[in-house]
Structures are given as C-alpha cells and as structure tokens.
Amino acid sequence: MNNIAVLQVETTNICNAHCVFCPHDRFKEFGTMSDELWDKIVSEAACLSGLQTFIPMLTGEPFCDKQILSRIRHARERLPKVMIQLYTNGGLLTEAILEELAAVPQFFLNISLNGLKPEIRVHLMGLKDWVHVVRMARYAQQIKLPTRVTMVAYPELHEKDLSDFNAVGGVAIQYQSWAGQQYPYERKRWTSCPRALSHMTVRYDGSANLCCFDPFGKVSFGNVTEQTLEEIWQGRARREYRESHQVGQGNRLPLCGACTEG
C-alpha cells in the first residue's frame, strides 16, 4: 500500500493578494471549509501511518480564514508527530499571531515576500505592505519561529533582484506554469512527480483534486464529504494517476503534460 506522506488541506480559497504568478484572480467561486469537514479530515489524517507533513492551506491566503489558528492547534493535538507547514503572503500577520505559532511544536512558516524592494512586491502581488511583512519576518526570526522567506523568479525580474534576495538569506523559487493554467507549457520529457506519488490535496469543498497546481479542481478523485481519505487514495482514478508517475509516464496525463514541476 502506498502511504500519504503529505496532506494539504485548503481551509479557504479567499486571498487578499493579486499575484501575477498565480491564477487566483480567475477564481469565480470562493468559500471556507466547514468545521465538520475539517474535523473529519483531521480525524482521518490521524490514522494515516505514513503521514509526515500537514499543510492547512492550498491556494488562498490562510489568514483570511478567521479560524486558522484554532485549526492549527486542533491539528497539532490530533497529529502530534507530524510536521505542520503554512504558506502565507505575510500581510495579515501580527506579533501576537507569530508568538502563537512559535508555541506550536514542529511548525514551519513560509512567508512569500517577493522582493527586497516595496515596488517589486506591489508589482508582483498588488500589496503595499512590504515594510510590515519585513518587520514580521524579522520578528519571527527574533522569537525563533522556524521561517523561510521566498520570492518567485518571475521572468520580468532582473537577475540581480533574485541574486540579492538569495544573498540576504531569502529563497527564490521557480515560476510555475500551474499545469498549463498560468502559461502554456508542453513537457518534452517523462515525469515522475512526488506530488502524484505521495501527496494528497483537498479543496475547501472537500474535493480531492489533482495537486496544488490544479487550483480550479479540473481533476477530481472524489470528495471527502462522501468518502474517506484512504478510500480516495486507494480509488481507481487516484491509483492510476500514481502508477503512471511511478513508471515515468505522468506527462501523458491531463494537466501533468503541461506542468513545469515533477
């Protein structure tokens, strides 16, 4: 049996940013996961023997979910040995929030700053809060909250912008095609993607979509409101997806053939 190593659960797809490297601005439906569905997913996740990482967000900004902190505490209680990671643009962080996160064992925070200059953040994300986010990132380091600060290597940026960011300890990450939904891309070689092999993603409505690069849920393997995580993982559609990548033929699948990842 193949175990789920990473479980990524979208508590909300609402976001306060307008990033040029993300397809979020094309969303037409928005929502936040119900408490009942969240409880069901976390309870079932506690039974996954191979689970290593839990990520309570997908495409939206997690702090647009007013209950995100209580959800993280709940996940920590039910998943005591699992690493919890969170990705945020940082705009809604406060010192009090960071202090609460720092008290969560085995927790890691990723802050998407996207530049060493306020104007770069405005251009890439539409957010005029660069000074605030830098202050929050520094405070996170001050209180020893494990944190990574990132920027997307967007093609319009100068190479110096990226090298300067890396030089001060930031991490520049790849500009993704989002499985062909952000820009056209045709995969020329085989693919064996770890997301297919060991990751499971669930959207706010309970649908288990292809992966984190399928934000519109164009590929769905089932719905957690009607099935268990294990049933979906072992279902025929999810199994065939996994097996195609195991033999290096993931590029033949819908969306995967247009993906820059894996």
mmCIF file of C-alpha atoms in Angstrom:
data_model
loop_
_atom_site.group_PDB
_atom_site.id
_atom_site.type_symbol
_atom_site.label_atom_id
_atom_site.label_comp_id
_atom_site.label_asym_id
_atom_site.label_seq_id
_atom_site.Cartn_x
_atom_site.Cartn_y
_atom_site.Cartn_z
ATOM 1 C CA MET A 1 0.000 0.000 0.000
ATOM 2 C CA ASN A 2 1.248 3.497 -0.834
ATOM 3 C CA ASN A 3 1.072 5.838 2.130
ATOM 4 C CA ILE A 4 0.147 9.507 2.029
ATOM 5 C CA ALA A 5 3.261 11.383 3.167
ATOM 6 C CA VAL A 6 1.971 14.940 2.648
ATOM 7 C CA LEU A 7 -1.630 16.046 3.159
ATOM 8 C CA GLN A 8 -2.515 19.571 2.016
ATOM 9 C CA VAL A 9 -5.953 20.880 3.031
ATOM 10 C CA GLU A 10 -7.419 24.165 1.783
ATOM 11 C CA THR A 11 -9.318 25.791 4.647
ATOM 12 C CA THR A 12 -10.173 28.774 2.408
ATOM 13 C CA ASN A 13 -9.519 29.856 -1.174
ATOM 14 C CA ILE A 14 -10.020 33.547 -0.349
ATOM 15 C CA CYS A 15 -6.921 35.726 -0.794
ATOM 16 C CA ASN A 16 -6.034 39.371 -0.171
ATOM 17 C CA ALA A 17 -3.341 39.487 -2.886
ATOM 18 C CA HIS A 18 -3.380 39.684 -6.686
ATOM 19 C CA CYS A 19 -0.186 37.891 -7.650
ATOM 20 C CA VAL A 20 0.848 37.931 -11.297
ATOM 21 C CA PHE A 21 2.384 34.474 -10.915
ATOM 22 C CA CYS A 22 -0.821 32.865 -9.588
ATOM 23 C CA PRO A 23 -4.135 32.064 -11.359
ATOM 24 C CA HIS A 24 -6.181 33.049 -8.294
ATOM 25 C CA ASP A 25 -7.635 36.191 -9.897
ATOM 26 C CA ARG A 26 -9.563 33.928 -12.287
ATOM 27 C CA PHE A 27 -11.458 32.204 -9.468
ATOM 28 C CA LYS A 28 -15.226 32.554 -9.690
ATOM 29 C CA GLU A 29 -16.200 30.608 -6.567
ATOM 30 C CA PHE A 30 -14.957 31.285 -3.053
ATOM 31 C CA GLY A 31 -15.505 29.551 0.238
ATOM 32 C CA THR A 32 -14.141 28.387 3.571
ATOM 33 C CA MET A 33 -14.167 24.819 4.839
ATOM 34 C CA SER A 34 -16.817 23.909 7.397
ATOM 35 C CA ASP A 35 -15.847 22.868 10.915
ATOM 36 C CA GLU A 36 -17.475 19.477 10.387
ATOM 37 C CA LEU A 37 -15.439 18.719 7.275
ATOM 38 C CA TRP A 38 -12.229 19.956 8.886
ATOM 39 C CA ASP A 39 -12.800 17.710 11.912
ATOM 40 C CA LYS A 40 -13.462 14.718 9.661
ATOM 41 C CA ILE A 41 -10.277 15.251 7.644
ATOM 42 C CA VAL A 42 -8.036 15.742 10.676
ATOM 43 C CA SER A 43 -9.527 12.702 12.409
ATOM 44 C CA GLU A 44 -8.858 10.549 9.365
ATOM 45 C CA ALA A 45 -5.394 12.046 8.931
ATOM 46 C CA ALA A 46 -4.562 10.853 12.441
ATOM 47 C CA CYS A 47 -4.988 7.292 11.159
ATOM 48 C CA LEU A 48 -2.524 7.683 8.272
ATOM 49 C CA SER A 49 0.565 5.845 9.475
ATOM 50 C CA GLY A 50 2.899 7.306 6.854
ATOM 51 C CA LEU A 51 1.864 10.957 7.161
ATOM 52 C CA GLN A 52 4.895 13.214 7.598
ATOM 53 C CA THR A 53 3.684 16.723 6.719
ATOM 54 C CA PHE A 54 0.342 18.508 7.078
ATOM 55 C CA ILE A 55 -0.244 21.801 5.229
ATOM 56 C CA PRO A 56 -3.502 23.609 6.138
ATOM 57 C CA MET A 57 -3.712 25.759 3.004
ATOM 58 C CA LEU A 58 -3.720 25.358 -0.755
ATOM 59 C CA THR A 59 -4.341 28.393 -2.971
ATOM 60 C CA GLY A 60 -5.907 31.017 -0.706
ATOM 61 C CA GLU A 61 -4.258 33.120 1.987
ATOM 62 C CA PRO A 62 -4.673 31.045 5.173
ATOM 63 C CA PHE A 63 -5.092 34.063 7.447
ATOM 64 C CA CYS A 64 -8.220 35.030 5.515
ATOM 65 C CA ASP A 65 -9.683 32.087 7.443
ATOM 66 C CA LYS A 66 -10.534 33.586 10.838
ATOM 67 C CA GLN A 67 -10.251 30.143 12.435
ATOM 68 C CA ILE A 68 -6.849 29.192 11.064
ATOM 69 C CA LEU A 69 -5.072 29.415 14.419
ATOM 70 C CA SER A 70 -7.621 27.218 16.183
ATOM 71 C CA ARG A 71 -7.471 24.789 13.261
ATOM 72 C CA ILE A 72 -3.687 24.611 13.581
ATOM 73 C CA ARG A 73 -3.972 23.946 17.321
ATOM 74 C CA HIS A 74 -6.522 21.219 16.628
ATOM 75 C CA ALA A 75 -4.286 19.616 14.002
ATOM 76 C CA ARG A 76 -1.335 19.719 16.418
ATOM 77 C CA GLU A 77 -3.357 17.887 19.063
ATOM 78 C CA ARG A 78 -4.521 15.148 16.691
ATOM 79 C CA LEU A 79 -1.262 14.871 14.720
ATOM 80 C CA PRO A 80 1.400 15.172 17.445
ATOM 81 C CA LYS A 81 4.272 13.696 15.415
ATOM 82 C CA VAL A 82 3.529 15.331 12.046
ATOM 83 C CA MET A 83 5.289 18.467 10.783
ATOM 84 C CA ILE A 84 2.834 21.323 10.134
ATOM 85 C CA GLN A 85 3.771 23.846 7.452
ATOM 86 C CA LEU A 86 1.963 27.024 6.477
ATOM 87 C CA TYR A 87 2.454 29.316 3.478
ATOM 88 C CA THR A 88 1.372 32.965 3.745
ATOM 89 C CA ASN A 89 1.954 36.267 1.959
ATOM 90 C CA GLY A 90 2.515 37.736 5.415
ATOM 91 C CA GLY A 91 0.237 40.740 5.044
ATOM 92 C CA LEU A 92 -2.136 39.673 7.812
ATOM 93 C CA LEU A 93 0.500 38.556 10.297
ATOM 94 C CA THR A 94 0.819 40.222 13.699
ATOM 95 C CA GLU A 95 3.305 39.765 16.515
ATOM 96 C CA ALA A 96 0.590 38.011 18.547
ATOM 97 C CA ILE A 97 -0.071 35.547 15.715
ATOM 98 C CA LEU A 98 3.637 34.810 15.330
ATOM 99 C CA GLU A 99 4.007 34.251 19.073
ATOM 100 C CA GLU A 100 1.129 31.778 18.997
ATOM 101 C CA LEU A 101 2.661 29.945 16.041
ATOM 102 C CA ALA A 102 6.043 29.840 17.768
ATOM 103 C CA ALA A 103 4.390 27.918 20.612
ATOM 104 C CA VAL A 104 3.276 25.149 18.230
ATOM 105 C CA PRO A 105 5.776 22.258 18.225
ATOM 106 C CA GLN A 106 7.088 21.086 14.850
ATOM 107 C CA PHE A 107 5.718 24.081 12.960
ATOM 108 C CA PHE A 108 7.318 25.820 9.969
ATOM 109 C CA LEU A 109 6.214 29.115 8.397
ATOM 110 C CA ASN A 110 6.834 30.130 4.775
ATOM 111 C CA ILE A 111 6.456 33.852 4.043
ATOM 112 C CA SER A 112 6.112 34.954 0.417
ATOM 113 C CA LEU A 113 7.736 38.411 0.404
ATOM 114 C CA ASN A 114 8.719 38.544 -3.279
ATOM 115 C CA GLY A 115 11.429 41.144 -3.350
ATOM 116 C CA LEU A 116 13.853 43.366 -1.478
ATOM 117 C CA LYS A 117 12.013 46.491 -2.600
ATOM 118 C CA PRO A 118 8.428 47.608 -1.874
ATOM 119 C CA GLU A 119 7.812 48.329 -5.562
ATOM 120 C CA ILE A 120 8.641 44.742 -6.548
ATOM 121 C CA ARG A 121 6.082 43.391 -4.070
ATOM 122 C CA VAL A 122 3.491 45.829 -5.414
ATOM 123 C CA HIS A 123 4.216 44.755 -8.991
ATOM 124 C CA LEU A 124 4.176 41.036 -8.285
ATOM 125 C CA MET A 125 1.459 40.836 -5.618
ATOM 126 C CA GLY A 126 -0.517 44.070 -5.662
ATOM 127 C CA LEU A 127 0.242 44.576 -1.954
ATOM 128 C CA LYS A 128 1.579 47.789 -0.403
ATOM 129 C CA ASP A 129 2.678 46.231 2.875
ATOM 130 C CA TRP A 130 6.345 45.414 2.279
ATOM 131 C CA VAL A 131 7.597 47.226 5.406
ATOM 132 C CA HIS A 132 5.076 45.393 7.600
ATOM 133 C CA VAL A 133 5.914 41.959 6.184
ATOM 134 C CA VAL A 134 9.662 42.521 6.549
ATOM 135 C CA ARG A 135 9.078 43.512 10.165
ATOM 136 C CA MET A 136 7.002 40.363 10.730
ATOM 137 C CA ALA A 137 9.676 38.160 9.140
ATOM 138 C CA ARG A 138 12.335 39.699 11.373
ATOM 139 C CA TYR A 139 10.152 39.246 14.449
ATOM 140 C CA ALA A 140 9.592 35.587 13.547
ATOM 141 C CA GLN A 141 13.358 35.103 13.475
ATOM 142 C CA GLN A 142 13.725 37.026 16.729
ATOM 143 C CA ILE A 143 11.344 34.695 18.588
ATOM 144 C CA LYS A 144 12.961 31.674 16.900
ATOM 145 C CA LEU A 145 9.936 30.633 14.868
ATOM 146 C CA PRO A 146 11.269 28.426 12.046
ATOM 147 C CA THR A 147 10.659 30.553 8.959
ATOM 148 C CA ARG A 148 11.589 30.733 5.285
ATOM 149 C CA VAL A 149 11.167 33.906 3.198
ATOM 150 C CA THR A 150 10.652 33.401 -0.542
ATOM 151 C CA MET A 151 10.160 35.141 -3.855
ATOM 152 C CA VAL A 152 9.030 33.791 -7.217
ATOM 153 C CA ALA A 153 11.541 34.031 -10.061
ATOM 154 C CA TYR A 154 9.099 35.889 -12.284
ATOM 155 C CA PRO A 155 10.526 36.370 -15.824
ATOM 156 C CA GLU A 156 10.247 40.176 -15.756
ATOM 157 C CA LEU A 157 12.592 40.457 -12.787
ATOM 158 C CA HIS A 158 16.260 41.249 -13.194
ATOM 159 C CA GLU A 159 18.722 38.529 -12.269
ATOM 160 C CA LYS A 160 20.203 40.896 -9.686
ATOM 161 C CA ASP A 161 16.840 41.091 -7.904
ATOM 162 C CA LEU A 162 16.970 37.327 -7.421
ATOM 163 C CA SER A 163 20.663 37.100 -6.526
ATOM 164 C CA ASP A 164 20.364 39.944 -3.995
ATOM 165 C CA PHE A 165 17.362 38.206 -2.424
ATOM 166 C CA ASN A 166 19.296 34.953 -2.097
ATOM 167 C CA ALA A 167 22.324 36.812 -0.725
ATOM 168 C CA VAL A 168 20.406 38.009 2.346
ATOM 169 C CA GLY A 169 19.015 34.557 3.107
ATOM 170 C CA GLY A 170 15.844 34.536 1.030
ATOM 171 C CA VAL A 171 14.916 31.702 -1.313
ATOM 172 C CA ALA A 172 13.989 32.278 -4.960
ATOM 173 C CA ILE A 173 11.578 29.626 -6.235
ATOM 174 C CA GLN A 174 10.566 28.609 -9.746
ATOM 175 C CA TYR A 175 7.841 30.423 -11.685
ATOM 176 C CA GLN A 176 5.401 27.590 -12.310
ATOM 177 C CA SER A 177 3.040 27.005 -15.231
ATOM 178 C CA TRP A 178 0.395 25.749 -12.798
ATOM 179 C CA ALA A 179 -0.097 22.714 -15.054
ATOM 180 C CA GLY A 180 -0.534 24.965 -18.080
ATOM 181 C CA GLN A 181 -3.143 27.172 -16.412
ATOM 182 C CA GLN A 182 -0.808 30.134 -15.878
ATOM 183 C CA TYR A 183 1.099 29.940 -19.170
ATOM 184 C CA PRO A 184 1.316 27.343 -21.974
ATOM 185 C CA TYR A 185 3.878 24.635 -21.489
ATOM 186 C CA GLU A 186 4.452 21.290 -23.175
ATOM 187 C CA ARG A 187 6.502 18.777 -21.279
ATOM 188 C CA LYS A 188 9.213 17.323 -23.521
ATOM 189 C CA ARG A 189 10.359 14.570 -21.176
ATOM 190 C CA TRP A 190 8.972 11.950 -18.842
ATOM 191 C CA THR A 191 7.829 12.917 -15.369
ATOM 192 C CA SER A 192 7.666 11.126 -12.033
ATOM 193 C CA CYS A 193 6.194 13.720 -9.704
ATOM 194 C CA PRO A 194 6.394 13.337 -5.910
ATOM 195 C CA ARG A 195 3.012 15.048 -5.661
ATOM 196 C CA ALA A 196 1.483 12.161 -7.556
ATOM 197 C CA LEU A 197 3.362 9.526 -5.605
ATOM 198 C CA SER A 198 2.893 10.670 -2.019
ATOM 199 C CA HIS A 199 0.890 13.924 -1.752
ATOM 200 C CA MET A 200 -2.862 14.391 -1.383
ATOM 201 C CA THR A 201 -4.677 17.715 -1.696
ATOM 202 C CA VAL A 202 -8.210 18.570 -0.593
ATOM 203 C CA ARG A 203 -10.066 21.754 -1.536
ATOM 204 C CA TYR A 204 -12.321 23.736 0.817
ATOM 205 C CA ASP A 205 -15.413 21.934 -0.520
ATOM 206 C CA GLY A 206 -13.931 18.505 0.185
ATOM 207 C CA SER A 207 -12.972 17.591 -3.363
ATOM 208 C CA ALA A 208 -9.635 15.788 -3.675
ATOM 209 C CA ASN A 209 -8.086 17.494 -6.688
ATOM 210 C CA LEU A 210 -5.048 16.573 -8.786
ATOM 211 C CA CYS A 211 -2.490 18.505 -6.728
ATOM 212 C CA CYS A 212 -1.617 22.014 -5.535
ATOM 213 C CA PHE A 213 -1.113 23.087 -9.179
ATOM 214 C CA ASP A 214 -4.750 22.278 -10.023
ATOM 215 C CA PRO A 215 -6.398 25.227 -8.217
ATOM 216 C CA PHE A 216 -9.622 25.043 -10.237
ATOM 217 C CA GLY A 217 -10.127 21.372 -9.405
ATOM 218 C CA LYS A 218 -10.209 20.314 -13.041
ATOM 219 C CA VAL A 219 -9.209 16.791 -11.998
ATOM 220 C CA SER A 220 -11.018 15.303 -9.011
ATOM 221 C CA PHE A 221 -10.547 11.868 -7.482
ATOM 222 C CA GLY A 222 -13.532 12.067 -5.146
ATOM 223 C CA ASN A 223 -14.899 14.091 -2.261
ATOM 224 C CA VAL A 224 -14.110 13.722 1.433
ATOM 225 C CA THR A 225 -17.691 14.628 2.315
ATOM 226 C CA GLU A 226 -18.701 11.264 0.827
ATOM 227 C CA GLN A 227 -15.554 9.123 1.159
ATOM 228 C CA THR A 228 -12.625 8.698 3.499
ATOM 229 C CA LEU A 229 -9.139 9.927 2.652
ATOM 230 C CA GLU A 230 -7.998 6.311 2.393
ATOM 231 C CA GLU A 231 -10.868 5.359 0.060
ATOM 232 C CA ILE A 232 -9.997 8.198 -2.303
ATOM 233 C CA TRP A 233 -6.276 7.411 -2.143
ATOM 234 C CA GLN A 234 -6.878 3.749 -2.962
ATOM 235 C CA GLY A 235 -9.583 4.503 -5.554
ATOM 236 C CA ARG A 236 -9.030 3.545 -9.156
ATOM 237 C CA ALA A 237 -8.581 7.084 -10.518
ATOM 238 C CA ARG A 238 -6.031 8.108 -7.872
ATOM 239 C CA ARG A 239 -4.221 4.781 -8.173
ATOM 240 C CA GLU A 240 -3.882 5.075 -11.965
ATOM 241 C CA TYR A 241 -2.539 8.611 -11.590
ATOM 242 C CA ARG A 242 0.050 7.383 -9.089
ATOM 243 C CA GLU A 243 1.034 4.361 -11.162
ATOM 244 C CA SER A 244 1.553 6.448 -14.308
ATOM 245 C CA HIS A 245 4.086 8.577 -12.476
ATOM 246 C CA GLN A 246 5.739 5.535 -10.922
ATOM 247 C CA VAL A 247 6.732 4.372 -14.406
ATOM 248 C CA GLY A 248 7.706 7.862 -15.570
ATOM 249 C CA GLN A 249 4.681 8.459 -17.805
ATOM 250 C CA GLY A 250 2.952 11.210 -15.871
ATOM 251 C CA ASN A 251 3.420 13.602 -18.784
ATOM 252 C CA ARG A 252 0.731 11.668 -20.670
ATOM 253 C CA LEU A 253 -1.931 12.639 -18.124
ATOM 254 C CA PRO A 254 -4.266 15.665 -18.349
ATOM 255 C CA LEU A 255 -2.615 18.773 -16.821
ATOM 256 C CA CYS A 256 0.593 16.879 -15.921
ATOM 257 C CA GLY A 257 1.771 17.149 -19.511
ATOM 258 C CA ALA A 258 1.665 20.942 -19.216
ATOM 259 C CA CYS A 259 3.314 21.154 -15.790
ATOM 260 C CA THR A 260 6.761 22.580 -15.058
ATOM 261 C CA GLU A 261 7.016 20.627 -11.803
ATOM 262 C CA GLY A 262 7.915 16.975 -11.175
#
